[in-house]
PDB file of C-alpha atoms and ligand atoms in Angstrom:
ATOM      1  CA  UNK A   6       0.000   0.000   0.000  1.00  0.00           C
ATOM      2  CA  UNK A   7       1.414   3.699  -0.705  1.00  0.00           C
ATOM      3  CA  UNK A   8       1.517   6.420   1.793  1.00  0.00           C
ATOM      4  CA  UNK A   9       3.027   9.409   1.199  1.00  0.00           C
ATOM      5  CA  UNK A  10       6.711  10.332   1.541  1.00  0.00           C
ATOM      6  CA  UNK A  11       7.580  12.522   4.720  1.00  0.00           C
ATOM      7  CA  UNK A  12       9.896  15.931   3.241  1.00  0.00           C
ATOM      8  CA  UNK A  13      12.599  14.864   5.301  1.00  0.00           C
ATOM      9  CA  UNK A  14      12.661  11.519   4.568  1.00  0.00           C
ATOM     10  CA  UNK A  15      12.369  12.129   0.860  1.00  0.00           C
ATOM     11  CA  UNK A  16      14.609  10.904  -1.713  1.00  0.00           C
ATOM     12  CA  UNK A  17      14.645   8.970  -5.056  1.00  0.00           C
ATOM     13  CA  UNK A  18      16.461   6.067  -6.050  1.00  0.00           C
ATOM     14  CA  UNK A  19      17.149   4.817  -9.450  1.00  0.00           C
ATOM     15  CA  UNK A  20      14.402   1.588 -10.238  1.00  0.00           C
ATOM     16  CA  UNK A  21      15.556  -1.672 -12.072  1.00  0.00           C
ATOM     17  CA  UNK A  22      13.240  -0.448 -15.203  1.00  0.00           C
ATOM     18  CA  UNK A  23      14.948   2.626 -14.961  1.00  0.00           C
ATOM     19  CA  UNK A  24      12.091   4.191 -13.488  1.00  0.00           C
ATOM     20  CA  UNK A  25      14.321   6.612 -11.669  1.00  0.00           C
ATOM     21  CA  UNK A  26      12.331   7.154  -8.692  1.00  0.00           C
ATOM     22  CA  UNK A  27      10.601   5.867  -5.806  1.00  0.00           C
ATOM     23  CA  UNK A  28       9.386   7.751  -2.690  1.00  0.00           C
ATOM     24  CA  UNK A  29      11.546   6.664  -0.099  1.00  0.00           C
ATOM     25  CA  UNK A  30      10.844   6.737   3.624  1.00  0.00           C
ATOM     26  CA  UNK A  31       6.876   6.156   4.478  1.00  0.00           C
ATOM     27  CA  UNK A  32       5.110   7.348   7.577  1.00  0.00           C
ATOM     28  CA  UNK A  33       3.285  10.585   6.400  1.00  0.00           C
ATOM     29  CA  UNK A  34       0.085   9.031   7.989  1.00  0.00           C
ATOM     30  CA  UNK A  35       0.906  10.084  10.836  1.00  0.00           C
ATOM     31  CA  UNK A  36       2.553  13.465   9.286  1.00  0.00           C
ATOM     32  CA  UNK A  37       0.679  16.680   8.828  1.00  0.00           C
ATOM     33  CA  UNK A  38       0.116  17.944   5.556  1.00  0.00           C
ATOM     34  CA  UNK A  39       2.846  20.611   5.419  1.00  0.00           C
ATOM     35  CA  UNK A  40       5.427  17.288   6.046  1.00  0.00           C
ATOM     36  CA  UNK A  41       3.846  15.902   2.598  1.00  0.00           C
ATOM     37  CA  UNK A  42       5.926  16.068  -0.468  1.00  0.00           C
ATOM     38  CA  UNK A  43       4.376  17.714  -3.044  1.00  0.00           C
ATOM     39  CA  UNK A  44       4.898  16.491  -6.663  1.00  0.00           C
ATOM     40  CA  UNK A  45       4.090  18.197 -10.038  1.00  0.00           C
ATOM     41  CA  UNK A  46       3.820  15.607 -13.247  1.00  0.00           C
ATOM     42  CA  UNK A  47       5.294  16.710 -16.332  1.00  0.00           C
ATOM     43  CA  UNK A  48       3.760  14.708 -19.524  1.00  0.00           C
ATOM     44  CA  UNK A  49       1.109  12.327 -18.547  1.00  0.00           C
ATOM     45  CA  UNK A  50       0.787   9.636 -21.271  1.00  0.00           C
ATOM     46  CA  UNK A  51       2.127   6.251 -21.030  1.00  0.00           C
ATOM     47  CA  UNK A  52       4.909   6.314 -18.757  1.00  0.00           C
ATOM     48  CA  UNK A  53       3.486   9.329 -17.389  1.00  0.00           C
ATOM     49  CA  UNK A  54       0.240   7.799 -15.783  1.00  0.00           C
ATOM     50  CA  UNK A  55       1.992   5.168 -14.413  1.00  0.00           C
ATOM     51  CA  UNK A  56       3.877   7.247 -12.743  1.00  0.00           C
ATOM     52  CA  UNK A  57       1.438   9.234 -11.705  1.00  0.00           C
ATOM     53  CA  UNK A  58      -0.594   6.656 -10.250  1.00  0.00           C
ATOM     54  CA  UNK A  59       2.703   5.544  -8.192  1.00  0.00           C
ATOM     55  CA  UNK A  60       2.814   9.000  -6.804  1.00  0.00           C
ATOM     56  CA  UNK A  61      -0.646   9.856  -6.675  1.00  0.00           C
ATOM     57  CA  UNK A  62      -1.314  10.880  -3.063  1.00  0.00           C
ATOM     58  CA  UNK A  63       1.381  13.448  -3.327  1.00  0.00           C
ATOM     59  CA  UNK A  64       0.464  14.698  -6.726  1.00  0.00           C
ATOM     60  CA  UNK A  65      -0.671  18.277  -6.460  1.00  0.00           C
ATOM     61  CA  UNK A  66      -0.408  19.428 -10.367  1.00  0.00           C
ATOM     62  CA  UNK A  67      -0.323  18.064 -13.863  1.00  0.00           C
ATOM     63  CA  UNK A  68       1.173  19.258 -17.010  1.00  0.00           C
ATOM     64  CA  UNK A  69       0.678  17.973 -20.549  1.00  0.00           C
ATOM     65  CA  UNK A  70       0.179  19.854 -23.895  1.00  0.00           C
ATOM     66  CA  UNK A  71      -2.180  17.377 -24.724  1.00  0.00           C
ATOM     67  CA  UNK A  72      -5.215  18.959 -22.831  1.00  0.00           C
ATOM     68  CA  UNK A  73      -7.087  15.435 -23.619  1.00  0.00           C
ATOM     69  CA  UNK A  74      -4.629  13.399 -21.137  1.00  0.00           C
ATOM     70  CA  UNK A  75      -4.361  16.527 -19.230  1.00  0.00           C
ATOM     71  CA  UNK A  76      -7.803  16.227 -18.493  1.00  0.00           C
ATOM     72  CA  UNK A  77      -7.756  12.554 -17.973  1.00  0.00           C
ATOM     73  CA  UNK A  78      -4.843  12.915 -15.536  1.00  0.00           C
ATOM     74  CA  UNK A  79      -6.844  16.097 -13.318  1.00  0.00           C
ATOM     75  CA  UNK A  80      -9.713  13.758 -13.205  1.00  0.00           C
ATOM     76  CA  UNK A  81      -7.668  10.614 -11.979  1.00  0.00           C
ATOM     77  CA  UNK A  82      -5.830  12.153  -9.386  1.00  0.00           C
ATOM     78  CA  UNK A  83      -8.817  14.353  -8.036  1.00  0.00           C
ATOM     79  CA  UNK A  84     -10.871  10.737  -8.185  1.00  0.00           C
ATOM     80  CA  UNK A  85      -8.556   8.049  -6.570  1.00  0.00           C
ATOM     81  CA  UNK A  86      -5.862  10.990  -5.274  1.00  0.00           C
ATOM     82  CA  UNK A  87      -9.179  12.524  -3.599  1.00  0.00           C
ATOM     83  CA  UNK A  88      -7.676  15.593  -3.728  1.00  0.00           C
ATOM     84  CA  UNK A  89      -8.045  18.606  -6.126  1.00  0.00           C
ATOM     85  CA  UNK A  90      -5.486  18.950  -8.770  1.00  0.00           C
ATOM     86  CA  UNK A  91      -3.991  21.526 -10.924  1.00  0.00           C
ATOM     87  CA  UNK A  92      -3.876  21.296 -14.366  1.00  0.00           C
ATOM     88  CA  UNK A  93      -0.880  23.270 -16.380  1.00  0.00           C
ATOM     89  CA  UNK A  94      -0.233  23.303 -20.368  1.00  0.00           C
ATOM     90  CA  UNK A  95       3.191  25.011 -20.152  1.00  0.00           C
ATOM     91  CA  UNK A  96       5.298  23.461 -17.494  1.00  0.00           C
ATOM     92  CA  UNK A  97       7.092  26.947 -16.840  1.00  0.00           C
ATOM     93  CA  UNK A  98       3.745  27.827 -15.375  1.00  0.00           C
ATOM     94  CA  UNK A  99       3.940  24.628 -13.033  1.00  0.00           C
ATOM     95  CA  UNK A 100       7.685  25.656 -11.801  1.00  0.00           C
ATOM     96  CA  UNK A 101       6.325  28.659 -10.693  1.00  0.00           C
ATOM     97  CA  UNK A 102       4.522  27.574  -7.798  1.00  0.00           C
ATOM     98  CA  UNK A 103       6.392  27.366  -4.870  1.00  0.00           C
ATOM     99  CA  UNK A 104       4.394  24.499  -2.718  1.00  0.00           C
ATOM    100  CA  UNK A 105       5.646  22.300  -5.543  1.00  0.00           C
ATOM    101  CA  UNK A 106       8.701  20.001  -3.891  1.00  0.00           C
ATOM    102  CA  UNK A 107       9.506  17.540  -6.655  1.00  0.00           C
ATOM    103  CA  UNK A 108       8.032  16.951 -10.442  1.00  0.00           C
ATOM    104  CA  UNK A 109       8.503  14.080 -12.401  1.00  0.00           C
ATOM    105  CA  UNK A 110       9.216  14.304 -16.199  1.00  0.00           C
ATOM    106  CA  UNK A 111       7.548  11.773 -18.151  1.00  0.00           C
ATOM    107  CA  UNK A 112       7.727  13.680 -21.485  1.00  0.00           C
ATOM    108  CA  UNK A 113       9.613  12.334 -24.647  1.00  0.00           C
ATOM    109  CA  UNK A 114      12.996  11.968 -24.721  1.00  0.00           C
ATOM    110  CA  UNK A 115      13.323  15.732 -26.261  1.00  0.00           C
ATOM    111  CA  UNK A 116      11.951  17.161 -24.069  1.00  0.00           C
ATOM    112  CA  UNK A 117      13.658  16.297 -21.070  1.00  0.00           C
ATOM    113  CA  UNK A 118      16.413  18.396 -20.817  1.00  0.00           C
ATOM    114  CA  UNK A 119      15.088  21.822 -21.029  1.00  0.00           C
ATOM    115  CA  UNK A 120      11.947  20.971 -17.907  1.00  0.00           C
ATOM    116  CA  UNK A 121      14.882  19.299 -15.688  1.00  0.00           C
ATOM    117  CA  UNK A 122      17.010  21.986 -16.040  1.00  0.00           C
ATOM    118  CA  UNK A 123      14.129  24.483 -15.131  1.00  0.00           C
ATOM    119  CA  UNK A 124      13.004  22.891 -12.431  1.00  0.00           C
ATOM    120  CA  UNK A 125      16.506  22.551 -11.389  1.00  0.00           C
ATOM    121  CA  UNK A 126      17.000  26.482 -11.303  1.00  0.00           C
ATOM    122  CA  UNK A 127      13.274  26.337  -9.533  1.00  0.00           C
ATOM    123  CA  UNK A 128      14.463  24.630  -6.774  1.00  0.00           C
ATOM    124  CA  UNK A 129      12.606  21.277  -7.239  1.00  0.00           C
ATOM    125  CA  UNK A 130      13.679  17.671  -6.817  1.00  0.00           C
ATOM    126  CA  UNK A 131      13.725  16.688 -10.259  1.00  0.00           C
ATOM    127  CA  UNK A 132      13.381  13.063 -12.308  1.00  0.00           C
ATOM    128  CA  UNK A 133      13.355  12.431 -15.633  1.00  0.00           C
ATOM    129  CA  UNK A 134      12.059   8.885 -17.147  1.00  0.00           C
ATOM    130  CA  UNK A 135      14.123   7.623 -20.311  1.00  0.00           C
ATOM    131  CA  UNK A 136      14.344   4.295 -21.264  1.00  0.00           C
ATOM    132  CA  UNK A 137      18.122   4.871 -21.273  1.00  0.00           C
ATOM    133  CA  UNK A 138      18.574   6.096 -17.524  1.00  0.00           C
TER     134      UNK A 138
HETATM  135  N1  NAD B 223       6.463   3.637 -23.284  1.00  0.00           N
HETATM  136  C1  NAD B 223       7.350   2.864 -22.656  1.00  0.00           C
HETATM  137  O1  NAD B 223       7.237   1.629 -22.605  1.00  0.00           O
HETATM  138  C2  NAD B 223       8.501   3.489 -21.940  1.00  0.00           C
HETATM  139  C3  NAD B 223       9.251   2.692 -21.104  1.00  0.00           C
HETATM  140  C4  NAD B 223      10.288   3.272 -20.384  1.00  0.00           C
HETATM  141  C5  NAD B 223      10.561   4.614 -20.533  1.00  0.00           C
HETATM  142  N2  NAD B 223       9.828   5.374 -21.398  1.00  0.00           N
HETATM  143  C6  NAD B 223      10.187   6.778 -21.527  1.00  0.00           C
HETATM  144  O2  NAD B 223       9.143   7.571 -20.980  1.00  0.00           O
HETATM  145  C7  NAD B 223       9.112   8.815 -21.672  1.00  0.00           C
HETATM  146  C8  NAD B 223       7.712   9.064 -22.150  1.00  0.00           C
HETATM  147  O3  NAD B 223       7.322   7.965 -22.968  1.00  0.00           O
HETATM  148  P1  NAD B 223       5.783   7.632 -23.182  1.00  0.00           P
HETATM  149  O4  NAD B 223       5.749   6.303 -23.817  1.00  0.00           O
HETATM  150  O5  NAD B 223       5.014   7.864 -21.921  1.00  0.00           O
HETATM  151  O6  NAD B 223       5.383   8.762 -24.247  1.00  0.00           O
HETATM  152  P2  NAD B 223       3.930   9.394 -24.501  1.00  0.00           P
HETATM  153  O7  NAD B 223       4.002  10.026 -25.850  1.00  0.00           O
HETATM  154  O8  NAD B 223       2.859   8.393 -24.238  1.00  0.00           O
HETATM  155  O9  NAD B 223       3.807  10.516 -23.374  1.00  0.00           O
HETATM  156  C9  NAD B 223       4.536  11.705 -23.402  1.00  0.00           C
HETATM  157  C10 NAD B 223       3.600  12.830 -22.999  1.00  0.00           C
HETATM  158  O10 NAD B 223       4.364  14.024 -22.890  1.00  0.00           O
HETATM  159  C11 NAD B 223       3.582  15.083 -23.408  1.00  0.00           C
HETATM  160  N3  NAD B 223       4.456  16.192 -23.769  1.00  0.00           N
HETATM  161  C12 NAD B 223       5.273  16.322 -24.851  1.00  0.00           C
HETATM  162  N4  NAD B 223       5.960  17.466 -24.809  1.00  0.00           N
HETATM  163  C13 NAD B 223       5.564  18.101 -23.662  1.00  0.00           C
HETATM  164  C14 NAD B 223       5.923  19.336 -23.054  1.00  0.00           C
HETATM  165  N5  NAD B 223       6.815  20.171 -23.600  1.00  0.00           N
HETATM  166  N6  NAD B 223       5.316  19.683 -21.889  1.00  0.00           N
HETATM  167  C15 NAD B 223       4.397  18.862 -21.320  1.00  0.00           C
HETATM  168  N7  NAD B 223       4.023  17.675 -21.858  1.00  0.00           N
HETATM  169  C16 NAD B 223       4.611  17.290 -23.007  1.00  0.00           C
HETATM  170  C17 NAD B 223       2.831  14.469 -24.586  1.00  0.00           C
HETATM  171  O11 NAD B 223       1.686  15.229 -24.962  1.00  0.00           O
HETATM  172  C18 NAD B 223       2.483  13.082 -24.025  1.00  0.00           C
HETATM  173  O12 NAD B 223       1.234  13.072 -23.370  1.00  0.00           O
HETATM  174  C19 NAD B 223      10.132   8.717 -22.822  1.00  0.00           C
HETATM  175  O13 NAD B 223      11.338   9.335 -22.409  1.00  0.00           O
HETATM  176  C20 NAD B 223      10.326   7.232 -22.965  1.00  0.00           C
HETATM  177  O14 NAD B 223      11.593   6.913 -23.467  1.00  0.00           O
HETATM  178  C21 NAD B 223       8.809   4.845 -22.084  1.00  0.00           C
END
């Protein structure tokens, strides 16, 4: 069963897929909300849903310029997540919010670099999924 990550005890480690990350330490239960990590979603097709559904109590936002899977992503967090969700079409907009700990690119390969390296300078936790990392 998933519970959310405490802040402090947050970290991601590399997964045998490649996957990149996976919440570490688990015992927000008993955490108040301010201790939950809060993670932003960057591309939310394939990969990008099941990652998001790996993370989805700590989701707080999701970006896609798809606004179909955008959409479909809002809804599934805000139904199983049972929380309410941001939606974003330009990531830049997503980096600018400040509650956001930690976002997860799941975009293609081309379009890694230039989100990492912004959320990077944002002062996020940052993953990106490639088949080759
Ligand atoms: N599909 C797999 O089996 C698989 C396995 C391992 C790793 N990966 C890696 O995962 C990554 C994504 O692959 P996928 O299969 O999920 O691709 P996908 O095309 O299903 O999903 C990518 C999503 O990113 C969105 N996107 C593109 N540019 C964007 C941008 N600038 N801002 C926001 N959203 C943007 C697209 O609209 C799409 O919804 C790739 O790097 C791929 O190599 C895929």
């Amino acid at each position: 069963m998933f519970t959310s990550p405490t802040r402090r005890k947050f970290f991601f480690q590399a997964g045998a897929a490649g996957l990149g990350l996976w919440a570490g330490s688990r015992r927000a239960q008993a955490e108040p909300p301010s201790e939950a990590v809060r993670i932003g979603m960057i591309g939310v097709g394939n990969q990008g849903t099941s990652n998001l559904k790996a993370f989805i109590k700590n989701v707080v936002a999701v970006c896609d310029v798809d606004s179909t899977r955008l959409a479909t992503a809002k809804k599934l967090v805000e139904t199983i997540g049972g929380k309410s969700c941001d939606a974003f079409g330009d990531f830049r907009r997503m980096l600018d919010r400040k509650d956001i700990d930690a976002v997860v690119v799941t975009t293609p390969d081309h379009w890694h670099a230039l989100p990492t390296v912004l959320a990077c300078q944002a002062d996020k936790d940052v993953t990106a999924r490639s088949r080759l990392a």
